[in-house]
Amino acid sequence: MSIILSTLNARYTHASLGLRYLLANMGDLQVDTQLAEFVIGMKTTEIVEQLLAKQPKIIGFGVYIWNVEETCRVVAMLKRVAPQIKLILGGPEVSYETAEQEIVKLADFVITGWGEVTLPQLCLQILNGPQPLMKVQAGVQPPLADLQLPYSLYTDEDIAHRTLYVEASRGCPFKCEFCLSALDKTAWPFDLDVFLAEMETLYQRGARLFKFVDRTFNLNIKSSLKIMQFFLDKIAAHPDDPVFAHFEVVPDHLPEALKVGISQFPAGALQFEIGIQSFNPEVQSLVSRKQNNQKAAENISWLTAHSHAHLHVDLIAGLPGEDMASFGRGFDQLYALHPHEIQFGILKRLRGTPIIRHTRDFGMVYDPYPPYTILANDLIDFASMQRLVRFSRYWDLVANSGRFANTLPVLLGDAPFARFMAFSDWLYANTDATHRIALDRLAKMVGEWLVEQGLSELAAAELIASDYAGKSKRGKSGATLQRQVMHLSV
């Protein structure tokens, strides 16, 4: 093989859609190109050894915020042990601010932006001449109709064991400054009939889990309805053969026709990722986020009351102009709408995003290393930001995990943000940990906290046991857990 296209995925179950797009559009070079996907956490030497075993002349790497540091080590090692191999970088992490990046200095070439047209052209020049003169190549953006779709390149193993990422459109018309999509001019749809034919082929091959990466699935309601009908038809024809679809939706755009379609999905078939980010109008204006908060809240309430869709709703802490009190009010407002999960994120300064314009005026201080998380701003100091980080982690363990469905309302009471923050501070003070807290220990700590807040030991134990009966990783019975929680001094 002359060419390898590689990346380090966050986990094995993630199959790289980007690499498959590149491979599908390699033209005559496709027969000499293959994929090599790895997972972050692998030893650099193992990755390099596996790549070199294929004896490539060119290796292209997809570089993202989650893998740039490890990919940089792979690139550095390749340049030491096999300097004759040409290394090409692409992906969002190296498409902006390229000059200052160590990984770019190490590599031979970088493609910024879209790569489907530019990568095969660059590879042809490297292989056949004349040799390219410029290290940084600006990716050519073709009409979507000119792209070969990649879905046939999902293997049978991918279909059986991995999440299949698909897209009915690219780009986004909105300009939220913390998001890379702010740099898009608009959203571009693929030909819907062609796209759905590809989905049909995947379905016939056994695919049942489809994760749409479209930034605004419900932007064009006619297209949204047609895509949802595709899945509803599968469910109606084979009710005992479940299918699952994940979409990212705009929260304040849910017309009646879309509600009718959504209401037809059974439980376990539909998930929506909904970006609220902030309920503060002044903050929204600062980051160029256009959102009708009242309509967004009404739509989330409707979805929880009248659909079986699983709702994963996002908030971002650390945005310019938002202090702890404002964020807490937004959190309480969102919690009152009863989404299934609140994804509590901490602001990150993605390379190239316009959020950088607020750095001086709002004292925005970011971690210089990926994922470039905000460390402090003029309204939230470093210590307070770390409290928010811990809140986010513990919220995942206790609330988003679904393991404390009966206990959580008691823990939160009528002041969800304030009470969970107090619990978070106490938990950290008593464990000094945010990761690797054993399930049994976490249950015990939650019960202990409830007792400190005035609940009787018996009531706390019964509450925890009602959530944990038969669910402990160690297989303890509800009675055993109840006895453990009751002996809180142990």
Tab-separated table of N, CA and C in Angstrom, residues 17-174:
chain	number	residue	atom	x	y	z
A	17	LEU	N	-15.769	8.863	10.395
A	17	LEU	CA	-16.465	9.234	9.169
A	17	LEU	C	-15.538	10.023	8.251
A	18	GLY	N	-14.711	10.888	8.823
A	18	GLY	CA	-13.809	11.713	8.022
A	18	GLY	C	-12.847	10.895	7.189
A	19	LEU	N	-12.230	9.861	7.789
A	19	LEU	CA	-11.305	9.023	7.025
A	19	LEU	C	-12.018	8.321	5.887
A	20	ARG	N	-13.226	7.874	6.146
A	20	ARG	CA	-13.956	7.153	5.108
A	20	ARG	C	-14.355	8.074	3.962
A	21	TYR	N	-14.660	9.332	4.272
A	21	TYR	CA	-14.900	10.298	3.199
A	21	TYR	C	-13.653	10.478	2.338
A	22	LEU	N	-12.510	10.582	2.982
A	22	LEU	CA	-11.271	10.754	2.231
A	22	LEU	C	-11.001	9.549	1.347
A	23	LEU	N	-11.141	8.360	1.897
A	23	LEU	CA	-10.894	7.145	1.120
A	23	LEU	C	-11.854	7.036	-0.055
A	24	ALA	N	-13.123	7.374	0.181
A	24	ALA	CA	-14.122	7.275	-0.889
A	24	ALA	C	-13.812	8.207	-2.047
A	25	ASN	N	-13.064	9.269	-1.779
A	25	ASN	CA	-12.798	10.273	-2.810
A	25	ASN	C	-11.357	10.277	-3.297
A	26	MET	N	-10.651	9.187	-3.101
A	26	MET	CA	-9.254	9.100	-3.539
A	26	MET	C	-9.116	8.808	-5.030
A	27	GLY	N	-10.222	8.524	-5.719
A	27	GLY	CA	-10.163	8.291	-7.163
A	27	GLY	C	-9.315	7.088	-7.517
A	28	ASP	N	-8.424	7.252	-8.503
A	28	ASP	CA	-7.582	6.138	-8.945
A	28	ASP	C	-6.628	5.668	-7.855
A	29	LEU	N	-6.378	6.509	-6.863
A	29	LEU	CA	-5.470	6.120	-5.786
A	29	LEU	C	-6.147	5.254	-4.717
A	30	GLN	N	-7.447	5.078	-4.818
A	30	GLN	CA	-8.153	4.336	-3.771
A	30	GLN	C	-7.638	2.911	-3.625
A	31	VAL	N	-7.281	2.271	-4.730
A	31	VAL	CA	-6.811	0.877	-4.658
A	31	VAL	C	-5.478	0.784	-3.925
A	32	ASP	N	-4.751	1.893	-3.847
A	32	ASP	CA	-3.458	1.904	-3.159
A	32	ASP	C	-3.534	2.561	-1.794
A	33	THR	N	-4.762	2.727	-1.288
A	33	THR	CA	-4.973	3.424	-0.017
A	33	THR	C	-5.755	2.540	0.933
A	34	GLN	N	-5.402	2.577	2.210
A	34	GLN	CA	-6.163	1.841	3.214
A	34	GLN	C	-6.241	2.647	4.502
A	35	LEU	N	-7.203	2.264	5.331
A	35	LEU	CA	-7.410	2.922	6.614
A	35	LEU	C	-6.647	2.196	7.711
A	36	ALA	N	-6.221	2.952	8.712
A	36	ALA	CA	-5.601	2.378	9.915
A	36	ALA	C	-6.065	3.220	11.098
A	37	GLU	N	-7.093	2.726	11.792
A	37	GLU	CA	-7.648	3.442	12.937
A	37	GLU	C	-7.087	2.876	14.233
A	38	PHE	N	-6.750	3.776	15.140
A	38	PHE	CA	-6.247	3.396	16.445
A	38	PHE	C	-7.110	4.071	17.514
A	39	VAL	N	-6.778	3.832	18.763
A	39	VAL	CA	-7.530	4.393	19.884
A	39	VAL	C	-6.557	5.131	20.791
A	40	ILE	N	-6.947	6.312	21.270
A	40	ILE	CA	-6.068	7.046	22.171
A	40	ILE	C	-5.772	6.174	23.401
A	41	GLY	N	-4.572	6.300	23.896
A	41	GLY	CA	-4.138	5.464	25.010
A	41	GLY	C	-3.233	4.333	24.577
A	42	MET	N	-3.214	4.020	23.261
A	42	MET	CA	-2.287	2.998	22.770
A	42	MET	C	-0.850	3.498	22.879
A	43	LYS	N	0.086	2.573	22.998
A	43	LYS	CA	1.493	2.948	23.021
A	43	LYS	C	1.902	3.502	21.661
A	44	THR	N	2.649	4.575	21.696
A	44	THR	CA	3.113	5.192	20.450
A	44	THR	C	3.920	4.201	19.620
A	45	THR	N	4.774	3.427	20.274
A	45	THR	CA	5.598	2.464	19.542
A	45	THR	C	4.747	1.423	18.825
A	46	GLU	N	3.648	1.011	19.447
A	46	GLU	CA	2.778	0.018	18.806
A	46	GLU	C	2.104	0.600	17.576
A	47	ILE	N	1.656	1.840	17.675
A	47	ILE	CA	1.022	2.485	16.528
A	47	ILE	C	2.017	2.611	15.385
A	48	VAL	N	3.208	3.106	15.690
A	48	VAL	CA	4.231	3.292	14.659
A	48	VAL	C	4.618	1.957	14.036
A	49	GLU	N	4.773	0.935	14.848
A	49	GLU	CA	5.137	-0.386	14.315
A	49	GLU	C	4.075	-0.904	13.353
A	50	GLN	N	2.795	-0.748	13.719
A	50	GLN	CA	1.726	-1.228	12.853
A	50	GLN	C	1.656	-0.430	11.554
A	51	LEU	N	1.894	0.869	11.624
A	51	LEU	CA	1.894	1.674	10.414
A	51	LEU	C	3.046	1.292	9.484
A	52	LEU	N	4.228	1.120	10.038
A	52	LEU	CA	5.386	0.804	9.212
A	52	LEU	C	5.314	-0.589	8.610
A	53	ALA	N	4.585	-1.494	9.266
A	53	ALA	CA	4.448	-2.848	8.741
A	53	ALA	C	3.749	-2.859	7.385
A	54	LYS	N	3.005	-1.805	7.088
A	54	LYS	CA	2.293	-1.718	5.810
A	54	LYS	C	3.148	-1.091	4.715
A	55	GLN	N	4.355	-0.654	5.067
A	55	GLN	CA	5.332	-0.091	4.138
A	55	GLN	C	4.752	1.041	3.270
A	56	PRO	N	4.186	2.052	3.899
A	56	PRO	CA	3.584	3.139	3.120
A	56	PRO	C	4.624	4.142	2.626
A	57	LYS	N	4.251	4.873	1.601
A	57	LYS	CA	5.032	6.022	1.159
A	57	LYS	C	4.467	7.326	1.716
A	58	ILE	N	3.157	7.296	2.002
A	58	ILE	CA	2.468	8.479	2.529
A	58	ILE	C	1.551	8.044	3.665
A	59	ILE	N	1.528	8.791	4.743
A	59	ILE	CA	0.548	8.572	5.814
A	59	ILE	C	-0.159	9.893	6.066
A	60	GLY	N	-1.480	9.847	6.025
A	60	GLY	CA	-2.280	11.018	6.353
A	60	GLY	C	-2.947	10.826	7.697
A	61	PHE	N	-2.900	11.847	8.538
A	61	PHE	CA	-3.478	11.760	9.884
A	61	PHE	C	-4.635	12.743	10.024
A	62	GLY	N	-5.758	12.254	10.567
A	62	GLY	CA	-6.854	13.123	10.972
A	62	GLY	C	-6.593	13.605	12.385
A	63	VAL	N	-6.470	14.923	12.556
A	63	VAL	CA	-6.044	15.489	13.840
A	63	VAL	C	-7.198	16.278	14.462
A	64	TYR	N	-7.515	15.915	15.690
A	64	TYR	CA	-8.631	16.520	16.411
A	64	TYR	C	-8.159	16.943	17.796
A	65	ILE	N	-9.029	17.682	18.475
A	65	ILE	CA	-8.655	18.211	19.783
A	65	ILE	C	-8.354	17.097	20.778
A	66	TRP	N	-9.036	15.942	20.626
A	66	TRP	CA	-8.858	14.860	21.591
A	66	TRP	C	-7.631	13.991	21.287
A	67	ASN	N	-7.055	14.115	20.086
A	67	ASN	CA	-5.946	13.202	19.774
A	67	ASN	C	-4.668	13.911	19.347
A	68	VAL	N	-4.651	15.259	19.369
A	68	VAL	CA	-3.515	15.971	18.800
A	68	VAL	C	-2.222	15.679	19.550
A	69	GLU	N	-2.273	15.574	20.864
A	69	GLU	CA	-1.034	15.352	21.611
A	69	GLU	C	-0.453	13.972	21.320
A	70	GLU	N	-1.298	12.963	21.295
A	70	GLU	CA	-0.796	11.616	21.019
A	70	GLU	C	-0.395	11.464	19.555
A	71	THR	N	-1.137	12.102	18.654
A	71	THR	CA	-0.761	12.058	17.241
A	71	THR	C	0.573	12.744	17.019
A	72	CYS	N	0.827	13.814	17.763
A	72	CYS	CA	2.111	14.505	17.648
A	72	CYS	C	3.263	13.578	18.014
A	73	ARG	N	3.076	12.754	19.038
A	73	ARG	CA	4.122	11.796	19.416
A	73	ARG	C	4.335	10.755	18.320
A	74	VAL	N	3.236	10.312	17.700
A	74	VAL	CA	3.352	9.349	16.605
A	74	VAL	C	4.114	9.967	15.435
A	75	VAL	N	3.766	11.193	15.075
A	75	VAL	CA	4.430	11.882	13.969
A	75	VAL	C	5.914	12.077	14.278
A	76	ALA	N	6.220	12.479	15.505
A	76	ALA	CA	7.620	12.687	15.877
A	76	ALA	C	8.419	11.403	15.773
A	77	MET	N	7.831	10.289	16.222
A	77	MET	CA	8.549	9.018	16.159
A	77	MET	C	8.712	8.551	14.717
A	78	LEU	N	7.682	8.717	13.914
A	78	LEU	CA	7.792	8.328	12.502
A	78	LEU	C	8.901	9.106	11.807
A	79	LYS	N	9.019	10.369	12.117
A	79	LYS	CA	10.046	11.176	11.471
A	79	LYS	C	11.458	10.759	11.891
A	80	ARG	N	11.564	10.138	13.049
A	80	ARG	CA	12.874	9.660	13.502
A	80	ARG	C	13.231	8.309	12.893
A	81	VAL	N	12.260	7.404	12.841
A	81	VAL	CA	12.588	6.038	12.413
A	81	VAL	C	12.323	5.801	10.932
A	82	ALA	N	11.485	6.652	10.290
A	82	ALA	CA	11.186	6.468	8.868
A	82	ALA	C	11.025	7.826	8.194
A	83	PRO	N	12.098	8.611	8.147
A	83	PRO	CA	11.987	9.983	7.632
A	83	PRO	C	11.612	10.057	6.158
A	84	GLN	N	11.739	8.943	5.445
A	84	GLN	CA	11.411	8.959	4.020
A	84	GLN	C	9.906	8.996	3.759
A	85	ILE	N	9.095	8.650	4.748
A	85	ILE	CA	7.646	8.649	4.575
A	85	ILE	C	7.121	10.073	4.677
A	86	LYS	N	6.295	10.453	3.722
A	86	LYS	CA	5.691	11.782	3.749
A	86	LYS	C	4.455	11.759	4.641
A	87	LEU	N	4.388	12.697	5.559
A	87	LEU	CA	3.300	12.768	6.522
A	87	LEU	C	2.433	13.993	6.239
A	88	ILE	N	1.130	13.729	6.076
A	88	ILE	CA	0.161	14.783	5.770
A	88	ILE	C	-0.826	14.875	6.926
A	89	LEU	N	-1.070	16.085	7.384
A	89	LEU	CA	-2.036	16.315	8.452
A	89	LEU	C	-3.291	16.979	7.893
A	90	GLY	N	-4.421	16.678	8.513
A	90	GLY	CA	-5.670	17.344	8.190
A	90	GLY	C	-6.589	17.260	9.386
A	91	GLY	N	-7.703	17.964	9.320
A	91	GLY	CA	-8.648	17.941	10.431
A	91	GLY	C	-8.764	19.296	11.092
A	92	PRO	N	-9.782	19.487	11.920
A	92	PRO	CA	-10.054	20.808	12.502
A	92	PRO	C	-8.943	21.343	13.388
A	93	GLU	N	-8.222	20.475	14.076
A	93	GLU	CA	-7.218	20.960	15.019
A	93	GLU	C	-6.042	21.624	14.310
A	94	VAL	N	-5.717	21.192	13.093
A	94	VAL	CA	-4.579	21.779	12.374
A	94	VAL	C	-5.014	22.691	11.235
A	95	SER	N	-6.312	22.968	11.134
A	95	SER	CA	-6.797	23.838	10.065
A	95	SER	C	-6.686	25.313	10.412
A	96	TYR	N	-6.388	25.617	11.669
A	96	TYR	CA	-6.291	27.003	12.120
A	96	TYR	C	-5.074	27.145	13.019
A	97	GLU	N	-4.489	28.337	13.002
A	97	GLU	CA	-3.324	28.632	13.853
A	97	GLU	C	-2.218	27.599	13.632
A	98	THR	N	-2.024	27.224	12.374
A	98	THR	CA	-1.100	26.134	12.055
A	98	THR	C	0.347	26.485	12.379
A	99	ALA	N	0.731	27.727	12.196
A	99	ALA	CA	2.146	28.096	12.297
A	99	ALA	C	2.733	27.832	13.673
A	100	GLU	N	1.906	27.883	14.716
A	100	GLU	CA	2.440	27.766	16.065
A	100	GLU	C	2.417	26.344	16.615
A	101	GLN	N	1.987	25.390	15.825
A	101	GLN	CA	1.791	24.042	16.350
A	101	GLN	C	2.997	23.142	16.092
A	102	GLU	N	3.429	22.438	17.125
A	102	GLU	CA	4.584	21.548	17.022
A	102	GLU	C	4.329	20.420	16.029
A	103	ILE	N	3.112	19.875	16.026
A	103	ILE	CA	2.819	18.761	15.122
A	103	ILE	C	2.933	19.206	13.665
A	104	VAL	N	2.575	20.454	13.380
A	104	VAL	CA	2.682	20.979	12.018
A	104	VAL	C	4.145	21.138	11.624
A	105	LYS	N	4.973	21.577	12.557
A	105	LYS	CA	6.398	21.728	12.273
A	105	LYS	C	7.031	20.379	11.930
A	106	LEU	N	6.545	19.318	12.554
A	106	LEU	CA	7.121	17.995	12.339
A	106	LEU	C	6.690	17.373	11.018
A	107	ALA	N	5.460	17.641	10.594
A	107	ALA	CA	4.901	16.985	9.422
A	107	ALA	C	5.426	17.612	8.139
A	108	ASP	N	5.159	16.928	7.014
A	108	ASP	CA	5.589	17.432	5.713
A	108	ASP	C	4.567	18.376	5.086
A	109	PHE	N	3.284	18.041	5.250
A	109	PHE	CA	2.236	18.845	4.637
A	109	PHE	C	1.023	18.913	5.557
A	110	VAL	N	0.250	19.998	5.390
A	110	VAL	CA	-0.986	20.178	6.133
A	110	VAL	C	-2.063	20.621	5.144
A	111	ILE	N	-3.231	19.999	5.233
A	111	ILE	CA	-4.392	20.430	4.455
A	111	ILE	C	-5.370	21.074	5.422
A	112	THR	N	-5.689	22.321	5.183
A	112	THR	CA	-6.634	23.019	6.059
A	112	THR	C	-8.026	22.953	5.445
A	113	GLY	N	-9.019	22.758	6.301
A	113	GLY	CA	-10.394	22.719	5.811
A	113	GLY	C	-10.733	21.387	5.157
A	114	TRP	N	-11.548	21.441	4.108
A	114	TRP	CA	-12.030	20.233	3.437
A	114	TRP	C	-10.872	19.520	2.749
A	115	GLY	N	-10.869	18.182	2.832
A	115	GLY	CA	-9.741	17.437	2.274
A	115	GLY	C	-10.055	16.507	1.133
A	116	GLU	N	-11.335	16.305	0.807
A	116	GLU	CA	-11.696	15.255	-0.161
A	116	GLU	C	-11.113	15.495	-1.551
A	117	VAL	N	-11.014	16.738	-1.980
A	117	VAL	CA	-10.444	17.048	-3.295
A	117	VAL	C	-8.932	17.232	-3.208
A	118	THR	N	-8.483	17.908	-2.196
A	118	THR	CA	-7.076	18.312	-2.114
A	118	THR	C	-6.155	17.157	-1.758
A	119	LEU	N	-6.613	16.216	-0.915
A	119	LEU	CA	-5.732	15.119	-0.515
A	119	LEU	C	-5.286	14.260	-1.695
A	120	PRO	N	-6.199	13.763	-2.535
A	120	PRO	CA	-5.697	12.951	-3.661
A	120	PRO	C	-4.800	13.731	-4.608
A	121	GLN	N	-5.090	15.023	-4.808
A	121	GLN	CA	-4.217	15.831	-5.657
A	121	GLN	C	-2.820	15.929	-5.069
A	122	LEU	N	-2.742	16.150	-3.763
A	122	LEU	CA	-1.444	16.260	-3.092
A	122	LEU	C	-0.692	14.936	-3.147
A	123	CYS	N	-1.392	13.836	-2.928
A	123	CYS	CA	-0.740	12.522	-2.978
A	123	CYS	C	-0.193	12.226	-4.372
A	124	LEU	N	-0.931	12.588	-5.419
A	124	LEU	CA	-0.450	12.382	-6.787
A	124	LEU	C	0.828	13.171	-7.037
A	125	GLN	N	0.883	14.395	-6.537
A	125	GLN	CA	2.096	15.192	-6.701
A	125	GLN	C	3.275	14.566	-5.968
A	126	ILE	N	3.028	14.071	-4.757
A	126	ILE	CA	4.118	13.457	-3.981
A	126	ILE	C	4.630	12.203	-4.667
A	127	LEU	N	3.711	11.395	-5.188
A	127	LEU	CA	4.079	10.110	-5.778
A	127	LEU	C	4.668	10.250	-7.179
A	128	ASN	N	4.123	11.193	-7.966
A	128	ASN	CA	4.483	11.255	-9.390
A	128	ASN	C	5.167	12.553	-9.797
A	129	GLY	N	5.172	13.555	-8.907
A	129	GLY	CA	5.748	14.835	-9.255
A	129	GLY	C	4.795	15.676	-10.094
A	130	PRO	N	5.088	16.966	-10.291
A	130	PRO	CA	6.174	17.674	-9.596
A	130	PRO	C	5.874	17.824	-8.109
A	131	GLN	N	6.911	17.822	-7.285
A	131	GLN	CA	6.737	17.884	-5.845
A	131	GLN	C	6.080	19.205	-5.431
A	132	PRO	N	5.120	19.141	-4.519
A	132	PRO	CA	4.439	20.370	-4.084
A	132	PRO	C	5.406	21.316	-3.392
A	133	LEU	N	5.205	22.606	-3.643
A	133	LEU	CA	6.099	23.614	-3.089
A	133	LEU	C	5.644	24.108	-1.726
A	134	MET	N	4.345	24.130	-1.498
A	134	MET	CA	3.793	24.717	-0.281
A	134	MET	C	3.493	23.641	0.761
A	135	LYS	N	3.939	23.881	1.972
A	135	LYS	CA	3.667	22.935	3.051
A	135	LYS	C	2.196	22.956	3.444
A	136	VAL	N	1.605	24.141	3.521
A	136	VAL	CA	0.206	24.278	3.920
A	136	VAL	C	-0.649	24.415	2.669
A	137	GLN	N	-1.566	23.484	2.507
A	137	GLN	CA	-2.452	23.458	1.351
A	137	GLN	C	-3.871	23.793	1.804
A	138	ALA	N	-4.451	24.811	1.207
A	138	ALA	CA	-5.831	25.176	1.532
A	138	ALA	C	-6.785	24.200	0.853
A	139	GLY	N	-7.584	23.516	1.649
A	139	GLY	CA	-8.493	22.526	1.105
A	139	GLY	C	-9.559	23.135	0.208
A	140	VAL	N	-9.813	22.507	-0.919
A	140	VAL	CA	-10.841	22.956	-1.857
A	140	VAL	C	-12.188	22.404	-1.411
A	141	GLN	N	-13.182	23.277	-1.347
A	141	GLN	CA	-14.529	22.844	-0.976
A	141	GLN	C	-15.355	22.619	-2.238
A	142	PRO	N	-15.662	21.372	-2.569
A	142	PRO	CA	-16.439	21.106	-3.776
A	142	PRO	C	-17.934	21.158	-3.485
A	143	PRO	N	-18.771	21.240	-4.521
A	143	PRO	CA	-20.206	21.021	-4.306
A	143	PRO	C	-20.427	19.626	-3.733
A	144	LEU	N	-21.364	19.488	-2.804
A	144	LEU	CA	-21.572	18.184	-2.169
A	144	LEU	C	-21.923	17.115	-3.189
A	145	ALA	N	-22.577	17.494	-4.268
A	145	ALA	CA	-22.961	16.517	-5.288
A	145	ALA	C	-21.739	15.881	-5.949
A	146	ASP	N	-20.584	16.549	-5.860
A	146	ASP	CA	-19.370	16.001	-6.474
A	146	ASP	C	-18.653	15.001	-5.579
A	147	LEU	N	-19.063	14.895	-4.326
A	147	LEU	CA	-18.396	13.978	-3.397
A	147	LEU	C	-18.961	12.567	-3.520
A	148	GLN	N	-18.055	11.616	-3.441
A	148	GLN	CA	-18.483	10.211	-3.314
A	148	GLN	C	-18.826	9.960	-1.846
A	149	LEU	N	-20.004	9.390	-1.592
A	149	LEU	CA	-20.398	9.124	-0.208
A	149	LEU	C	-19.628	7.910	0.319
A	150	PRO	N	-19.358	7.878	1.621
A	150	PRO	CA	-18.420	6.894	2.177
A	150	PRO	C	-19.054	5.665	2.812
A	151	TYR	N	-20.377	5.556	2.792
A	151	TYR	CA	-21.036	4.597	3.688
A	151	TYR	C	-20.774	3.142	3.331
A	152	SER	N	-20.449	2.859	2.068
A	152	SER	CA	-20.113	1.480	1.702
A	152	SER	C	-18.792	1.044	2.323
A	153	LEU	N	-18.012	2.009	2.821
A	153	LEU	CA	-16.712	1.684	3.419
A	153	LEU	C	-16.826	1.301	4.887
A	154	TYR	N	-18.015	1.419	5.469
A	154	TYR	CA	-18.222	0.807	6.781
A	154	TYR	C	-18.214	-0.703	6.604
A	155	THR	N	-17.356	-1.377	7.336
A	155	THR	CA	-17.236	-2.820	7.205
A	155	THR	C	-18.336	-3.526	7.987
A	156	ASP	N	-18.441	-4.833	7.779
A	156	ASP	CA	-19.416	-5.612	8.545
A	156	ASP	C	-19.113	-5.546	10.033
A	157	GLU	N	-17.824	-5.488	10.379
A	157	GLU	CA	-17.458	-5.371	11.794
A	157	GLU	C	-17.849	-4.004	12.340
A	158	ASP	N	-17.667	-2.957	11.537
A	158	ASP	CA	-18.122	-1.625	11.950
A	158	ASP	C	-19.611	-1.654	12.262
A	159	ILE	N	-20.382	-2.236	11.361
A	159	ILE	CA	-21.834	-2.267	11.510
A	159	ILE	C	-22.237	-3.063	12.746
A	160	ALA	N	-21.511	-4.109	13.018
A	160	ALA	CA	-21.868	-4.976	14.145
A	160	ALA	C	-21.460	-4.396	15.492
A	161	HIS	N	-20.376	-3.629	15.535
A	161	HIS	CA	-19.794	-3.293	16.831
A	161	HIS	C	-19.554	-1.805	17.076
A	162	ARG	N	-19.792	-0.944	16.079
A	162	ARG	CA	-19.397	0.453	16.246
A	162	ARG	C	-20.556	1.395	15.907
A	163	THR	N	-20.448	2.617	16.435
A	163	THR	CA	-21.398	3.662	16.088
A	163	THR	C	-21.146	4.106	14.656
A	164	LEU	N	-22.208	4.163	13.868
A	164	LEU	CA	-22.077	4.612	12.482
A	164	LEU	C	-22.453	6.093	12.413
A	165	TYR	N	-21.491	6.924	12.066
A	165	TYR	CA	-21.728	8.351	11.930
A	165	TYR	C	-22.156	8.642	10.492
A	166	VAL	N	-23.201	9.423	10.367
A	166	VAL	CA	-23.733	9.770	9.048
A	166	VAL	C	-24.064	11.258	9.038
A	167	GLU	N	-24.188	11.839	7.835
A	167	GLU	CA	-24.543	13.253	7.747
A	167	GLU	C	-25.411	13.500	6.524
A	168	ALA	N	-26.537	14.146	6.739
A	168	ALA	CA	-27.424	14.538	5.652
A	168	ALA	C	-27.113	15.953	5.181
A	169	SER	N	-26.284	16.678	5.942
A	169	SER	CA	-25.890	18.036	5.567
A	169	SER	C	-24.565	18.364	6.224
A	170	ARG	N	-23.907	19.391	5.708
A	170	ARG	CA	-22.702	19.930	6.323
A	170	ARG	C	-22.891	21.406	6.592
A	171	GLY	N	-22.133	21.887	7.560
A	171	GLY	CA	-22.157	23.308	7.848
A	171	GLY	C	-23.294	23.693	8.777
A	172	CYS	N	-23.344	24.990	9.069
A	172	CYS	CA	-24.335	25.517	10.005
A	172	CYS	C	-24.536	26.997	9.698
A	173	PRO	N	-25.790	27.465	9.684
A	173	PRO	CA	-26.024	28.880	9.402
A	173	PRO	C	-25.840	29.787	10.613
A	174	PHE	N	-25.718	29.196	11.799
A	174	PHE	CA	-25.601	29.995	13.012
A	174	PHE	C	-24.136	30.337	13.302
